[in-house]
Coordinates of C-alpha atoms in Angstrom, one line a residue:
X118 CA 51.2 -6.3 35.4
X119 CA 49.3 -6.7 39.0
X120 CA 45.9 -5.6 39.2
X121 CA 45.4 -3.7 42.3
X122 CA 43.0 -5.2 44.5
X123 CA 39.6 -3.3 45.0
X124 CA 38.1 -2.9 48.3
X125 CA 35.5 -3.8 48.6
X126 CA 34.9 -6.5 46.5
X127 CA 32.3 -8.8 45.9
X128 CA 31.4 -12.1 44.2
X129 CA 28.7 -15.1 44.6
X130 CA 27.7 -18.4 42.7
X131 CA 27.0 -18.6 39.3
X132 CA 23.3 -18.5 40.2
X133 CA 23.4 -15.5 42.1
X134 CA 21.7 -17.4 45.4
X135 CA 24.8 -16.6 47.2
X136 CA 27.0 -13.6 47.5
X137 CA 30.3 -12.6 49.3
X138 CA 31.2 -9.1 50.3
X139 CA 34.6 -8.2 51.4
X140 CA 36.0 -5.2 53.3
X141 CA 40.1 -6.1 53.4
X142 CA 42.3 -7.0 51.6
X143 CA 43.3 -10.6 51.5
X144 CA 45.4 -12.1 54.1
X145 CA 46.8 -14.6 50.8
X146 CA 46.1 -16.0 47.8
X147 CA 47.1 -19.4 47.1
X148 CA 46.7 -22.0 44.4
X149 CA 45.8 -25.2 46.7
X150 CA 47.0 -28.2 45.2
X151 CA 45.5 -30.4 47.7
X152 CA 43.2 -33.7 46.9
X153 CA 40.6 -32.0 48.3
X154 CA 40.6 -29.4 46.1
X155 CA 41.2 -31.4 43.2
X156 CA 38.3 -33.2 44.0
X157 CA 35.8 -30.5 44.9
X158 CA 36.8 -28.7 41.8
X159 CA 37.5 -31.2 39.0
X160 CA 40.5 -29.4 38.6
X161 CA 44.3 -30.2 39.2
X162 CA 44.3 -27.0 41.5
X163 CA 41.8 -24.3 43.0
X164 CA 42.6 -20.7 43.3
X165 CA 41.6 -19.4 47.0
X166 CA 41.6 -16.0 49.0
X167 CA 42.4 -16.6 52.7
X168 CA 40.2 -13.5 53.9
X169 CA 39.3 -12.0 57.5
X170 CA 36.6 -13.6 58.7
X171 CA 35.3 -10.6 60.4
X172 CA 35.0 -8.4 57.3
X173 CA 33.5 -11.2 55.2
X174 CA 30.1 -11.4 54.8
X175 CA 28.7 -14.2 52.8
X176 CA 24.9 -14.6 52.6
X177 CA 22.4 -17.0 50.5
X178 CA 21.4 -20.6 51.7
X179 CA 24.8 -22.7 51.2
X180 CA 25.4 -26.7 51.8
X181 CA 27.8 -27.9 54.3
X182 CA 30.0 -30.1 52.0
X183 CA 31.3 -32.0 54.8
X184 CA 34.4 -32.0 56.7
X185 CA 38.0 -33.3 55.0
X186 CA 40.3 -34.6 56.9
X187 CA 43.8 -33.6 56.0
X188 CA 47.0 -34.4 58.8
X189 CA 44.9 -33.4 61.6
X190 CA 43.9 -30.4 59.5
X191 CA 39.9 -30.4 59.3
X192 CA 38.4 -28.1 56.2
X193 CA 34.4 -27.3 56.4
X194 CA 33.5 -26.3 53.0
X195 CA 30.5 -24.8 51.9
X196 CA 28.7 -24.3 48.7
X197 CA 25.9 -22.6 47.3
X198 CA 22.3 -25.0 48.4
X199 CA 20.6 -23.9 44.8
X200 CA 23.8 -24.5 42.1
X201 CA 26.4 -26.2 43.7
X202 CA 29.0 -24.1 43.4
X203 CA 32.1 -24.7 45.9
X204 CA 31.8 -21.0 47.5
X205 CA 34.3 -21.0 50.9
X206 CA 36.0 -23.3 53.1
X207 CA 36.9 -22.5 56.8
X208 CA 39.6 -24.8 59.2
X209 CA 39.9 -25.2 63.0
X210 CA 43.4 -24.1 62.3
X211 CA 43.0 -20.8 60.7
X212 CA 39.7 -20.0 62.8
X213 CA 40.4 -16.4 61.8
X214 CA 40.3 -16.7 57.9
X215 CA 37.8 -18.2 55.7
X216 CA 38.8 -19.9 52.4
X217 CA 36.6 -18.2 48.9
X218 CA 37.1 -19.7 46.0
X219 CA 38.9 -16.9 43.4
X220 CA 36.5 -17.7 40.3
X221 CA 33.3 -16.9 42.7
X222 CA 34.6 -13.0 42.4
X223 CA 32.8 -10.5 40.5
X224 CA 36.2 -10.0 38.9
X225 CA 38.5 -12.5 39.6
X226 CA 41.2 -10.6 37.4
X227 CA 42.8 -8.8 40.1
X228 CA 43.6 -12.5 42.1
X229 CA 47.4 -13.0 42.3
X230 CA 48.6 -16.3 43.8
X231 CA 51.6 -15.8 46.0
X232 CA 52.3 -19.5 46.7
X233 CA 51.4 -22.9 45.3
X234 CA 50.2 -24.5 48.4
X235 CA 49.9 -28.4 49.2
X236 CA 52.7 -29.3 46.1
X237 CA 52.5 -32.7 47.6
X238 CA 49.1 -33.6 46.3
X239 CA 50.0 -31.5 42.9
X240 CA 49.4 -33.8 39.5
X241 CA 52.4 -34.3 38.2
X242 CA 51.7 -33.1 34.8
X243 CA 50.5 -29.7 35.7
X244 CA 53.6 -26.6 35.6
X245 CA 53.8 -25.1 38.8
X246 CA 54.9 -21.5 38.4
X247 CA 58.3 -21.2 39.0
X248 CA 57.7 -17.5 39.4
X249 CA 56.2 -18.2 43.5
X250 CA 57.0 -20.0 46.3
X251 CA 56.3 -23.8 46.6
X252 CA 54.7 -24.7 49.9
X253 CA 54.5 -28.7 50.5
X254 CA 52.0 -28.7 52.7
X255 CA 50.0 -26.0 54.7
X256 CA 51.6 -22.7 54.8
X257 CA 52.0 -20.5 58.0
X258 CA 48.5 -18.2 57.7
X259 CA 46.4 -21.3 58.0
X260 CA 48.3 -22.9 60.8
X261 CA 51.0 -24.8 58.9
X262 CA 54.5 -24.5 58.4
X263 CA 56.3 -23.8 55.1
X264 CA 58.2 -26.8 54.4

């Protein structure tokens, strides 16, 4: 069973020094596979929100991570300056969207991946879900094309 998504919703580090507030839905949700992600998270994948950028608000002192390079696809990702938590990403491509991380929500129960994004990076040992799509690389709301 879906959760519905509420609007708004809200969410922040684990510290509480930075919060998000959101007053759309999502544009997607995605489970990013890419090396990036794997990296910034310690985890084979990250669960993200691609949100409007102009009904997100995100305030608190956050970190610039730096900028990855991926295929002429450059992320900025952010974090929270106090904790270190991995809070939102944005990308030249997708100048429209921002990038949260799903486990900063409040309640991150309601987040439903619609695509495994970036497959070509995933770990072989993890088991996709056969149940959504399987993008290779970037998919079409952040400037890519479903391959």
């Amino acid at each position: 069973m879906q959760i519905p998504i509420p609007i708004p919703f809200g969410g922040g580090c684990p510290c509480g020094a930075v919060r998000l507030h959101c007053e759309a839905s999502p544009a997607a949700m995605y489970n990013c596979h890419c090396a990036g992600c794997q990296k910034l998270h310690g985890a084979p994948f990250a669960p993200l929100l691609v949100l409007p950028l102009r009904q997100t608000r995100v305030t608190g002192d956050m970190k610039r991570l730096g900028r990855i390079v991926r295929e002429d696809k450059h992320a900025e990702r952010l974090a929270c300056a106090r904790c270190g938590f991995p809070v939102l990403a944005s990308s030249e491509s997708g100048t429209e969207v921002c990038l949260v991380n799903a486990m900063s929500l409040d309640d991150p129960s309601w987040f439903h991946p619609v695509a495994d994004i970036w497959t070509a990076y995933a770990q072989p040992w993890v088991r996709l879900d056969r149940h959504i799509p399987k993008v290779h690389k970037s998919p079409p709301v952040l400037g890519g094309e479903v391959v």
